[in-house]
Amino acid sequence: MAYDLLLKNGTVIDPSQAVHDVRDVAIADGKIAAVEAGIDEGAAREVVDAAGLIVMPGLVDLHVHVFWGASHYGIDPDYGNVAKGVTTALDAGSSGARTFLAFRRYVLERAETRLYALLNISA
């Protein structure tokens, strides 16, 4: 099988699979294709030596405020999330009935982080 990317010798931590060990991770078509020790480097277009690094599934943050510039607590969703390993986040009410359309257009639709939103019940 041909892989697009092979991460070699990283410390793989995946609690859902009870894995905490040095393994290789192969990626094909944007998906994890194999997680095992000793995957052949010749099977991948790009190989990255991840020795000494942690390789794990994206984290989920269940309480963020990412309506930067409109909310007192707002942060940039990608700088505050993706850069720290968070791939999915739940905005905990930074926008409401009057501001949701702007929140959707300027934050949800542009962020690399997968975002979900709770709406503030006040206007």
PDB file of C-alpha atoms in Angstrom:
ATOM      1  CA  MET A   1       0.000   0.000   0.000  1.00  0.00           C
ATOM      2  CA  ALA A   2       1.222   3.523  -0.761  1.00  0.00           C
ATOM      3  CA  TYR A   3       0.973   6.092   2.014  1.00  0.00           C
ATOM      4  CA  ASP A   4       1.040   9.856   1.643  1.00  0.00           C
ATOM      5  CA  LEU A   5       2.790  10.406   4.969  1.00  0.00           C
ATOM      6  CA  LEU A   6       4.570   8.188   7.450  1.00  0.00           C
ATOM      7  CA  LEU A   7       5.376   9.353  10.981  1.00  0.00           C
ATOM      8  CA  LYS A   8       8.182   7.127  12.247  1.00  0.00           C
ATOM      9  CA  ASN A   9       9.112   6.284  15.843  1.00  0.00           C
ATOM     10  CA  GLY A  10       6.755   8.684  17.622  1.00  0.00           C
ATOM     11  CA  THR A  11       5.303   7.986  21.040  1.00  0.00           C
ATOM     12  CA  VAL A  12       1.708   7.220  20.089  1.00  0.00           C
ATOM     13  CA  ILE A  13      -0.837   7.947  22.802  1.00  0.00           C
ATOM     14  CA  ASP A  14      -4.410   6.887  22.042  1.00  0.00           C
ATOM     15  CA  PRO A  15      -6.512   6.148  25.133  1.00  0.00           C
ATOM     16  CA  SER A  16      -9.402   4.860  22.991  1.00  0.00           C
ATOM     17  CA  GLN A  17      -7.149   2.036  21.781  1.00  0.00           C
ATOM     18  CA  ALA A  18      -5.167   1.613  25.040  1.00  0.00           C
ATOM     19  CA  VAL A  19      -1.965   2.567  23.193  1.00  0.00           C
ATOM     20  CA  HIS A  20       1.003   4.338  24.766  1.00  0.00           C
ATOM     21  CA  ASP A  21       4.038   3.075  22.916  1.00  0.00           C
ATOM     22  CA  VAL A  22       6.552   3.930  20.196  1.00  0.00           C
ATOM     23  CA  ARG A  23       4.854   3.246  16.874  1.00  0.00           C
ATOM     24  CA  ASP A  24       4.707   4.397  13.270  1.00  0.00           C
ATOM     25  CA  VAL A  25       1.605   6.104  11.917  1.00  0.00           C
ATOM     26  CA  ALA A  26       0.794   5.915   8.203  1.00  0.00           C
ATOM     27  CA  ILE A  27      -1.636   8.331   6.556  1.00  0.00           C
ATOM     28  CA  ALA A  28      -3.331   7.859   3.178  1.00  0.00           C
ATOM     29  CA  ASP A  29      -5.943  10.124   1.611  1.00  0.00           C
ATOM     30  CA  GLY A  30      -6.113  12.243   4.772  1.00  0.00           C
ATOM     31  CA  LYS A  31      -6.944   9.280   7.033  1.00  0.00           C
ATOM     32  CA  ILE A  32      -4.984   7.084   9.401  1.00  0.00           C
ATOM     33  CA  ALA A  33      -4.214   3.934   7.436  1.00  0.00           C
ATOM     34  CA  ALA A  34      -1.983   2.041   9.881  1.00  0.00           C
ATOM     35  CA  VAL A  35      -0.578   2.320  13.392  1.00  0.00           C
ATOM     36  CA  GLU A  36       2.122  -0.252  14.073  1.00  0.00           C
ATOM     37  CA  ALA A  37       5.842  -0.671  14.633  1.00  0.00           C
ATOM     38  CA  GLY A  38       8.224  -0.995  11.715  1.00  0.00           C
ATOM     39  CA  ILE A  39       6.200   0.277   8.743  1.00  0.00           C
ATOM     40  CA  ASP A  40       8.448   0.270   5.675  1.00  0.00           C
ATOM     41  CA  GLU A  41       9.641   3.785   4.769  1.00  0.00           C
ATOM     42  CA  GLY A  42       9.541   2.894   1.083  1.00  0.00           C
ATOM     43  CA  ALA A  43       5.762   2.651   1.282  1.00  0.00           C
ATOM     44  CA  ALA A  44       5.349   6.420   1.831  1.00  0.00           C
ATOM     45  CA  ARG A  45       5.856   9.518  -0.285  1.00  0.00           C
ATOM     46  CA  GLU A  46       6.952  11.552   2.740  1.00  0.00           C
ATOM     47  CA  VAL A  47       8.552  10.299   5.938  1.00  0.00           C
ATOM     48  CA  VAL A  48       8.867  12.346   9.140  1.00  0.00           C
ATOM     49  CA  ASP A  49      11.029  11.172  12.031  1.00  0.00           C
ATOM     50  CA  ALA A  50       8.834  11.728  15.106  1.00  0.00           C
ATOM     51  CA  ALA A  51      11.305  10.210  17.593  1.00  0.00           C
ATOM     52  CA  GLY A  52      10.974  12.001  20.916  1.00  0.00           C
ATOM     53  CA  LEU A  53       7.621  13.500  19.911  1.00  0.00           C
ATOM     54  CA  ILE A  54       4.075  12.632  20.955  1.00  0.00           C
ATOM     55  CA  VAL A  55       1.646  11.545  18.245  1.00  0.00           C
ATOM     56  CA  MET A  56      -2.007  11.455  19.265  1.00  0.00           C
ATOM     57  CA  PRO A  57      -5.541  12.050  18.023  1.00  0.00           C
ATOM     58  CA  GLY A  58      -6.743  15.650  18.002  1.00  0.00           C
ATOM     59  CA  LEU A  59      -7.965  16.938  21.339  1.00  0.00           C
ATOM     60  CA  VAL A  60     -11.476  18.269  22.052  1.00  0.00           C
ATOM     61  CA  ASP A  61     -11.979  21.435  24.110  1.00  0.00           C
ATOM     62  CA  LEU A  62     -15.513  21.618  25.494  1.00  0.00           C
ATOM     63  CA  HIS A  63     -15.422  25.253  26.662  1.00  0.00           C
ATOM     64  CA  VAL A  64     -13.919  28.006  24.529  1.00  0.00           C
ATOM     65  CA  HIS A  65     -14.869  31.534  23.531  1.00  0.00           C
ATOM     66  CA  VAL A  66     -13.675  32.165  19.984  1.00  0.00           C
ATOM     67  CA  PHE A  67     -15.627  35.248  18.860  1.00  0.00           C
ATOM     68  CA  TRP A  68     -12.437  37.310  18.804  1.00  0.00           C
ATOM     69  CA  GLY A  69     -13.052  41.063  18.700  1.00  0.00           C
ATOM     70  CA  ALA A  70     -16.728  40.781  19.603  1.00  0.00           C
ATOM     71  CA  SER A  71     -16.608  38.909  22.892  1.00  0.00           C
ATOM     72  CA  HIS A  72     -14.665  40.018  25.948  1.00  0.00           C
ATOM     73  CA  TYR A  73     -13.131  36.556  26.320  1.00  0.00           C
ATOM     74  CA  GLY A  74     -12.774  35.788  22.598  1.00  0.00           C
ATOM     75  CA  ILE A  75      -9.583  34.251  21.233  1.00  0.00           C
ATOM     76  CA  ASP A  76      -8.562  33.357  17.693  1.00  0.00           C
ATOM     77  CA  PRO A  77      -9.918  29.809  17.214  1.00  0.00           C
ATOM     78  CA  ASP A  78      -6.942  28.418  15.342  1.00  0.00           C
ATOM     79  CA  TYR A  79      -4.129  30.072  17.268  1.00  0.00           C
ATOM     80  CA  GLY A  80      -5.694  28.994  20.541  1.00  0.00           C
ATOM     81  CA  ASN A  81      -6.680  25.514  19.434  1.00  0.00           C
ATOM     82  CA  VAL A  82      -4.939  23.915  16.455  1.00  0.00           C
ATOM     83  CA  ALA A  83      -1.558  25.202  17.596  1.00  0.00           C
ATOM     84  CA  LYS A  84      -2.075  23.329  20.870  1.00  0.00           C
ATOM     85  CA  GLY A  85      -3.413  20.045  19.482  1.00  0.00           C
ATOM     86  CA  VAL A  86      -7.129  20.872  19.724  1.00  0.00           C
ATOM     87  CA  THR A  87      -8.913  19.971  16.486  1.00  0.00           C
ATOM     88  CA  THR A  88     -12.497  20.272  17.745  1.00  0.00           C
ATOM     89  CA  ALA A  89     -13.912  22.876  20.115  1.00  0.00           C
ATOM     90  CA  LEU A  90     -17.247  23.969  21.542  1.00  0.00           C
ATOM     91  CA  ASP A  91     -17.823  27.704  21.819  1.00  0.00           C
ATOM     92  CA  ALA A  92     -19.725  28.209  25.061  1.00  0.00           C
ATOM     93  CA  GLY A  93     -22.075  31.045  24.135  1.00  0.00           C
ATOM     94  CA  SER A  94     -19.918  33.839  22.700  1.00  0.00           C
ATOM     95  CA  SER A  95     -22.731  34.816  20.352  1.00  0.00           C
ATOM     96  CA  GLY A  96     -26.482  35.062  20.626  1.00  0.00           C
ATOM     97  CA  ALA A  97     -29.550  35.811  18.529  1.00  0.00           C
ATOM     98  CA  ARG A  98     -28.293  39.203  17.339  1.00  0.00           C
ATOM     99  CA  THR A  99     -24.716  38.193  16.588  1.00  0.00           C
ATOM    100  CA  PHE A 100     -24.865  34.583  15.422  1.00  0.00           C
ATOM    101  CA  LEU A 101     -24.888  35.356  11.685  1.00  0.00           C
ATOM    102  CA  ALA A 102     -21.635  37.310  12.044  1.00  0.00           C
ATOM    103  CA  PHE A 103     -20.192  34.578  14.273  1.00  0.00           C
ATOM    104  CA  ARG A 104     -21.011  31.964  11.649  1.00  0.00           C
ATOM    105  CA  ARG A 105     -19.616  34.030   8.740  1.00  0.00           C
ATOM    106  CA  TYR A 106     -16.455  35.373  10.359  1.00  0.00           C
ATOM    107  CA  VAL A 107     -15.532  32.560  12.740  1.00  0.00           C
ATOM    108  CA  LEU A 108     -17.238  29.207  12.127  1.00  0.00           C
ATOM    109  CA  GLU A 109     -16.919  29.233   8.333  1.00  0.00           C
ATOM    110  CA  ARG A 110     -13.262  30.392   8.323  1.00  0.00           C
ATOM    111  CA  ALA A 111     -11.678  28.421  11.142  1.00  0.00           C
ATOM    112  CA  GLU A 112      -9.492  25.387  10.550  1.00  0.00           C
ATOM    113  CA  THR A 113     -10.577  24.111  13.959  1.00  0.00           C
ATOM    114  CA  ARG A 114     -13.814  22.104  13.807  1.00  0.00           C
ATOM    115  CA  LEU A 115     -16.132  24.346  15.828  1.00  0.00           C
ATOM    116  CA  TYR A 116     -19.529  23.821  17.374  1.00  0.00           C
ATOM    117  CA  ALA A 117     -21.454  26.595  19.065  1.00  0.00           C
ATOM    118  CA  LEU A 118     -23.801  27.007  21.978  1.00  0.00           C
ATOM    119  CA  LEU A 119     -25.847  30.197  21.692  1.00  0.00           C
ATOM    120  CA  ASN A 120     -26.175  32.717  24.472  1.00  0.00           C
ATOM    121  CA  ILE A 121     -29.906  32.952  25.263  1.00  0.00           C
ATOM    122  CA  SER A 122     -29.735  36.718  25.786  1.00  0.00           C
ATOM    123  CA  ALA A 123     -29.782  39.091  22.856  1.00  0.00           C
TER     124      ALA A 123
END
